[in-house]
Short mmCIF file of C-alpha atoms in Angstrom, two decimals:
data_model
loop_
_atom_site.label_atom_id
_atom_site.label_comp_id
_atom_site.label_asym_id
_atom_site.label_seq_id
_atom_site.Cartn_x
_atom_site.Cartn_y
_atom_site.Cartn_z
CA MET A 1 27.05 87.58 -22.02
CA VAL A 2 23.30 87.72 -21.99
CA THR A 3 23.23 84.61 -24.03
CA LEU A 4 25.62 82.84 -21.72
CA LEU A 5 23.59 83.77 -18.64
CA ALA A 6 20.38 82.41 -20.32
CA LEU A 7 22.06 79.13 -20.93
CA LEU A 8 23.28 78.75 -17.40
CA THR A 9 19.87 79.62 -16.10
CA LEU A 10 18.27 76.87 -18.31
CA THR A 11 20.85 74.31 -17.10
CA ALA A 12 20.22 75.09 -13.47
CA CYS A 13 16.45 74.67 -13.98
CA THR A 14 16.95 71.16 -15.40
CA VAL A 15 18.78 69.92 -12.29
CA SER A 16 16.92 71.82 -9.60
CA PRO A 17 15.44 69.61 -6.90
CA GLY A 18 11.97 68.51 -7.55
CA HIS A 19 11.96 69.47 -11.17
CA THR A 20 11.73 66.34 -13.24
CA ILE A 21 10.21 67.34 -16.45
CA HIS A 22 13.51 67.19 -18.40
CA ALA A 23 15.52 65.07 -16.08
CA ARG A 24 16.67 61.59 -17.05
CA GLN A 25 14.89 58.98 -14.99
CA ILE A 26 17.16 56.24 -13.59
CA SER A 27 15.36 53.50 -11.83
CA ALA A 28 17.83 52.42 -9.24
CA LYS A 29 17.74 48.63 -8.58
CA GLN A 30 16.03 48.08 -5.28
CA PRO A 31 17.75 45.88 -2.84
CA THR A 32 16.26 42.43 -2.68
CA PRO A 33 14.55 42.08 0.69
CA ALA A 34 15.99 39.47 2.99
CA ALA A 35 14.19 36.19 2.68
CA GLN A 36 11.77 35.84 5.56
CA PRO A 37 11.92 32.47 7.30
CA THR A 38 8.98 30.27 6.49
CA PRO A 39 7.00 29.69 9.66
CA SER A 40 7.27 26.03 10.67
CA ALA A 41 4.13 24.13 10.02
CA SER A 42 2.09 23.74 13.22
CA PRO A 43 1.59 20.11 14.11
CA SER A 44 -1.70 18.95 12.58
CA PRO A 45 -4.23 18.33 15.36
CA THR A 46 -4.93 14.58 16.02
CA VAL A 47 -7.76 13.49 13.99
CA LYS A 48 -10.34 11.89 16.23
CA PRO A 49 -11.88 8.76 14.73
CA THR A 50 -15.50 9.00 13.71
CA PRO A 51 -17.75 7.67 16.51
CA GLY A 52 -19.03 4.24 15.49
CA SER A 53 -16.07 3.45 13.28
CA LEU A 54 -13.82 0.59 13.89
CA ASP A 55 -11.05 2.99 14.87
CA TRP A 56 -13.35 4.64 17.32
CA TYR A 57 -14.20 1.33 19.00
CA VAL A 58 -10.52 0.41 19.20
CA SER A 59 -9.65 3.77 20.72
CA GLN A 60 -12.28 3.32 23.46
CA VAL A 61 -10.81 -0.01 24.72
CA PRO A 62 -9.28 0.40 28.23
CA THR A 63 -5.53 -0.52 28.87
CA PHE A 64 -5.34 -3.70 30.88
CA PRO A 65 -2.50 -5.34 32.82
CA GLU A 66 -1.36 -8.61 31.43
CA ALA A 67 -3.51 -11.62 32.46
CA PRO A 68 -1.79 -13.59 35.17
CA PRO A 69 -0.25 -16.93 34.23
CA PRO A 70 -3.14 -19.35 34.24
CA GLN A 71 -3.64 -21.61 37.28
CA PRO A 72 -6.16 -23.93 35.70
CA VAL A 73 -8.99 -25.17 37.85
CA PRO A 74 -8.84 -29.05 38.02
CA LEU A 75 -11.89 -31.03 36.99
CA PRO A 76 -13.16 -33.95 38.93
CA ALA A 77 -12.67 -37.33 37.34
CA THR A 78 -16.40 -38.37 37.22
CA GLY A 79 -18.83 -39.57 34.61
CA ALA A 80 -20.37 -36.08 34.28
CA ALA A 81 -19.17 -32.73 33.11
CA GLN A 82 -18.61 -30.05 35.81
CA PHE A 83 -21.19 -27.29 35.87
CA TRP A 84 -20.19 -23.71 36.71
CA HIS A 85 -21.86 -20.26 36.79
CA ARG A 86 -18.38 -18.75 37.06
CA LEU A 87 -14.90 -20.33 37.18
CA PRO A 88 -13.85 -20.86 40.82
CA THR A 89 -10.68 -18.80 40.79
CA ASP A 90 -9.19 -15.84 42.71
CA GLN A 91 -7.04 -14.83 39.76
CA LYS A 92 -7.95 -11.35 38.48
CA VAL A 93 -9.51 -12.39 35.25
CA ALA A 94 -12.96 -12.47 33.74
CA PHE A 95 -14.16 -14.16 30.58
CA ILE A 96 -16.07 -13.04 27.51
CA THR A 97 -18.33 -15.50 25.80
CA ILE A 98 -20.55 -15.08 22.71
CA ASP A 99 -23.43 -17.41 21.85
CA ASP A 100 -25.49 -18.68 18.93
CA GLY A 101 -24.25 -17.19 15.57
CA GLY A 102 -27.40 -17.38 13.49
CA LEU A 103 -29.02 -13.96 14.15
CA ALA A 104 -26.43 -11.33 13.22
CA ARG A 105 -22.76 -11.12 12.53
CA PRO A 106 -21.56 -7.52 12.52
CA PRO A 107 -18.83 -7.34 9.94
CA ALA A 108 -16.42 -5.26 11.95
CA VAL A 109 -16.31 -7.80 14.95
CA PRO A 110 -13.50 -9.98 13.76
CA ASP A 111 -11.29 -6.97 13.10
CA PHE A 112 -12.20 -5.43 16.46
CA ILE A 113 -11.34 -8.60 18.30
CA GLU A 114 -8.02 -8.87 16.51
CA ARG A 115 -6.98 -5.24 16.88
CA ALA A 116 -8.04 -4.94 20.48
CA HIS A 117 -6.76 -8.42 21.42
CA ILE A 118 -10.07 -9.48 22.87
CA PRO A 119 -10.09 -13.08 24.17
CA VAL A 120 -13.42 -14.59 23.30
CA THR A 121 -15.07 -18.04 23.56
CA MET A 122 -17.83 -18.70 21.06
CA PHE A 123 -20.53 -21.18 21.96
CA LEU A 124 -22.00 -21.82 18.41
CA ASN A 125 -25.04 -23.60 17.13
CA SER A 126 -23.62 -25.94 14.41
CA PRO A 127 -25.97 -24.87 11.65
CA ALA A 128 -24.95 -21.21 11.99
CA ALA A 129 -21.38 -22.18 12.20
CA GLN A 130 -21.63 -24.21 9.01
CA GLU A 131 -23.56 -21.54 7.09
CA HIS A 132 -21.15 -18.72 8.17
CA SER A 133 -17.90 -20.64 8.70
CA ASP A 134 -15.76 -18.02 6.97
CA TYR A 135 -16.91 -15.33 9.52
CA PHE A 136 -16.16 -17.48 12.52
CA ARG A 137 -12.83 -18.61 11.13
CA GLN A 138 -11.75 -14.96 11.07
CA ILE A 139 -12.43 -14.82 14.85
CA VAL A 140 -10.60 -18.07 15.35
CA ALA A 141 -7.66 -16.55 13.44
CA ALA A 142 -7.81 -13.53 15.76
CA GLY A 143 -7.49 -15.88 18.85
CA GLY A 144 -11.11 -16.90 19.52
CA VAL A 145 -12.12 -20.39 20.42
CA VAL A 146 -15.22 -22.35 19.25
CA GLU A 147 -17.23 -24.45 21.73
CA SER A 148 -20.56 -26.18 21.44
CA HIS A 149 -24.14 -24.90 21.95
CA THR A 150 -26.21 -27.73 20.40
CA ILE A 151 -27.68 -28.09 16.97
CA ASN A 152 -31.24 -26.71 17.24
CA HIS A 153 -30.96 -24.46 20.34
CA ASN A 154 -33.77 -26.29 22.14
CA SER A 155 -34.10 -26.46 25.91
CA LEU A 156 -32.46 -29.66 27.08
CA SER A 157 -33.69 -29.90 30.72
CA GLY A 158 -36.14 -32.93 31.07
CA ARG A 159 -35.28 -34.42 27.60
CA SER A 160 -34.03 -37.98 27.28
CA TYR A 161 -30.44 -38.88 27.25
CA ASP A 162 -30.52 -39.87 23.58
CA TYR A 163 -32.04 -36.63 22.59
CA GLN A 164 -29.49 -34.53 24.54
CA LYS A 165 -26.61 -36.61 23.35
CA ARG A 166 -27.69 -36.16 19.68
CA GLU A 167 -27.95 -32.43 20.12
CA ILE A 168 -24.56 -32.06 21.98
CA CYS A 169 -22.51 -34.62 20.08
CA GLY A 170 -24.00 -33.65 16.74
CA ALA A 171 -22.97 -30.02 17.16
CA ALA A 172 -19.50 -31.00 18.45
CA ASP A 173 -18.89 -33.33 15.45
CA THR A 174 -19.79 -30.60 12.98
CA LEU A 175 -17.69 -27.92 14.82
CA GLU A 176 -14.74 -30.25 14.86
CA THR A 177 -15.03 -30.80 11.19
CA LEU A 178 -15.32 -27.08 10.44
CA PHE A 179 -12.60 -25.76 12.73
CA GLY A 180 -10.38 -28.76 13.35
CA THR A 181 -10.68 -28.98 17.19
CA ARG A 182 -13.04 -30.80 19.44
CA ALA A 183 -15.18 -28.68 21.76
CA THR A 184 -14.20 -29.23 25.37
CA LEU A 185 -16.80 -26.84 26.89
CA PHE A 186 -20.57 -26.68 26.46
CA ARG A 187 -23.26 -24.20 27.11
CA PRO A 188 -26.84 -25.46 27.20
CA PRO A 189 -29.39 -23.19 25.38
CA PHE A 190 -31.02 -20.77 27.92
CA GLY A 191 -28.80 -22.25 30.54
CA ASN A 192 -31.40 -25.01 31.02
CA HIS A 193 -29.81 -28.31 32.03
CA ASP A 194 -30.21 -31.30 34.31
CA ALA A 195 -28.09 -34.24 35.39
CA THR A 196 -28.65 -35.93 32.06
CA THR A 197 -27.23 -32.88 30.31
CA LEU A 198 -24.05 -33.11 32.33
CA ARG A 199 -23.68 -36.76 31.60
CA ALA A 200 -24.40 -36.39 27.81
CA ALA A 201 -21.99 -33.40 27.61
CA HIS A 202 -19.21 -35.51 29.22
CA ASP A 203 -19.92 -38.39 26.82
CA CYS A 204 -19.56 -35.99 23.89
CA GLY A 205 -16.17 -34.78 25.01
CA ALA A 206 -17.10 -31.72 27.05
CA LYS A 207 -15.24 -31.38 30.39
CA ALA A 208 -17.34 -28.54 31.81
CA VAL A 209 -20.66 -26.88 31.21
CA PHE A 210 -20.96 -23.09 31.65
CA HIS A 211 -23.76 -20.80 32.65
CA TRP A 212 -22.80 -17.03 33.18
CA THR A 213 -22.69 -14.33 35.88
CA GLU A 214 -23.46 -11.27 33.70
CA THR A 215 -25.20 -10.63 30.52
CA VAL A 216 -24.46 -7.86 28.02
CA HIS A 217 -27.04 -6.58 25.55
CA GLU A 218 -27.17 -3.32 23.48
CA GLY A 219 -24.08 -1.95 25.23
CA LYS A 220 -25.39 -2.49 28.79
CA VAL A 221 -24.02 -4.96 31.30
CA ARG A 222 -26.76 -6.62 33.44
CA TYR A 223 -25.40 -7.94 36.69
CA GLN A 224 -26.89 -10.90 38.54
CA THR A 225 -25.47 -9.93 41.82
CA PRO A 226 -26.48 -6.92 44.03
CA ASP A 227 -23.03 -5.33 44.17
CA LYS A 228 -23.03 -4.85 40.36
CA VAL A 229 -19.42 -5.56 39.83
CA VAL A 230 -17.46 -8.15 37.83
CA ARG A 231 -15.71 -10.64 40.10
CA PRO A 232 -12.68 -12.75 39.45
CA GLY A 233 -13.76 -15.83 37.51
CA ASP A 234 -16.91 -14.28 36.26
CA VAL A 235 -18.34 -15.25 32.82
CA LEU A 236 -20.03 -12.51 30.76
CA LEU A 237 -22.59 -13.69 28.20
CA MET A 238 -23.48 -11.85 24.96
CA HIS A 239 -24.83 -13.01 21.61
CA PHE A 240 -24.10 -12.54 17.94
CA ARG A 241 -26.55 -9.69 17.60
CA PRO A 242 -26.51 -6.18 15.75
CA ALA A 243 -25.08 -4.41 18.81
CA LEU A 244 -22.21 -6.83 19.44
CA MET A 245 -19.56 -4.12 19.00
CA ASP A 246 -21.16 -2.15 21.85
CA ASP A 247 -21.55 -5.27 23.99
CA LEU A 248 -17.94 -6.17 23.62
CA LEU A 249 -16.85 -2.61 24.51
CA ALA A 250 -19.24 -2.53 27.48
CA ALA A 251 -17.93 -5.78 28.76
CA LEU A 252 -14.27 -4.62 28.47
CA LYS A 253 -15.08 -1.38 30.41
CA ALA A 254 -16.90 -3.37 33.18
CA ILE A 255 -14.01 -5.76 33.54
CA HIS A 256 -11.53 -2.82 33.57
CA ARG A 257 -13.54 -0.96 36.30
CA ALA A 258 -13.36 -4.11 38.45
CA GLY A 259 -9.53 -4.13 38.21
CA LEU A 260 -9.54 -7.33 36.22
CA THR A 261 -8.18 -8.47 32.82
CA PRO A 262 -10.08 -10.31 30.16
CA ALA A 263 -8.69 -13.73 29.60
CA LEU A 264 -9.46 -16.87 27.48
CA LEU A 265 -11.68 -19.23 29.41
CA GLU A 266 -9.97 -22.34 27.95
CA ASP A 267 -6.68 -21.33 29.41
CA TYR A 268 -8.08 -21.38 32.99
CA VAL A 269 -9.82 -24.74 32.80
CA ARG A 270 -7.80 -27.90 33.17
CA THR A 271 -9.44 -30.12 30.68
CA GLU A 272 -7.77 -33.36 31.87
CA ALA A 273 -8.19 -34.60 35.39
CA PRO A 274 -4.91 -34.44 37.34
CA THR A 275 -2.94 -37.66 37.71
CA THR A 276 -2.53 -39.03 41.17
#
C-alpha cells in the first residue's frame, strides 16, 4: 500500500500544472495569421521638370486659343515692296520673328519650337544659313519659314540700287537653293531702309518689308509703345543668341497676356495682289 501511494504521488507530480521538468513538450502548430492586405501604392508625386531643361520650357508655355482663320492683308500692286512695322490687322494674332543666325544657335530651340508648336519666321543672313543649314532645316521641319535678311548684314539706307539689290537678291538666291522656296518677305538689317530698299526688295521677289513693334532680349520684352502691351498684328523681334529659349518663352507669355495667339506671319500676308 505504501508503495502504491508513493507511485500515485509521483504520477500526480508529473502532471501538476506548472511543473514541466518531466512533462513531454508538444509544440502545438500555431495558426497562420491571416494575410494582411498590402497597402496600395500611393500615386507617385508628379516629377517636376528641372528648371532650364527642355521639358521645363515646354511646361511653361501658356495655352492659347486656336489662331483665327487668316484674313490676309492685300498688297498694293506697285513697283515697290510694302513696308510695315506691324501687320495692319484686327485679328487677334501676333508674330514671332528671329533674325541673323550667325551668332548662336541654342541646340534645344528646334525641339522647343516643334514641341510647343511655336510659329516662327526666320530672317536669315545667307552665309549663316549656308554654314548651319542643318540647324535651320530642323526649324523648317517644325513649321518655321525662312525669309531674307541680306548677305553681309550692312545698313542699306543710302546705298545704291545695285548694292542693295546684290545684298537682297544674293541672299534670296542662296536661301532658295538651301531650303527650296523663294523668300517673299524681307527685313533690312537694323531696320534701316529707304525707297531704294523697297524697290530692290520688290525686284528680288519680296512682297513686303518688315520692321517690328517689340524686341525680346535675354527673356525680357521691350515695348516700343507706352501702353506696354502686344497689339493685334504686332511683330516681335528676337535674334539667334544664347538666350533664345528665354526670349521665345517671354514672347509667348506676352502674347498670351494680351489675349492674342501666336501665328505664322506668312499666313496673314497676301503675297499676290488681288485680281480686279
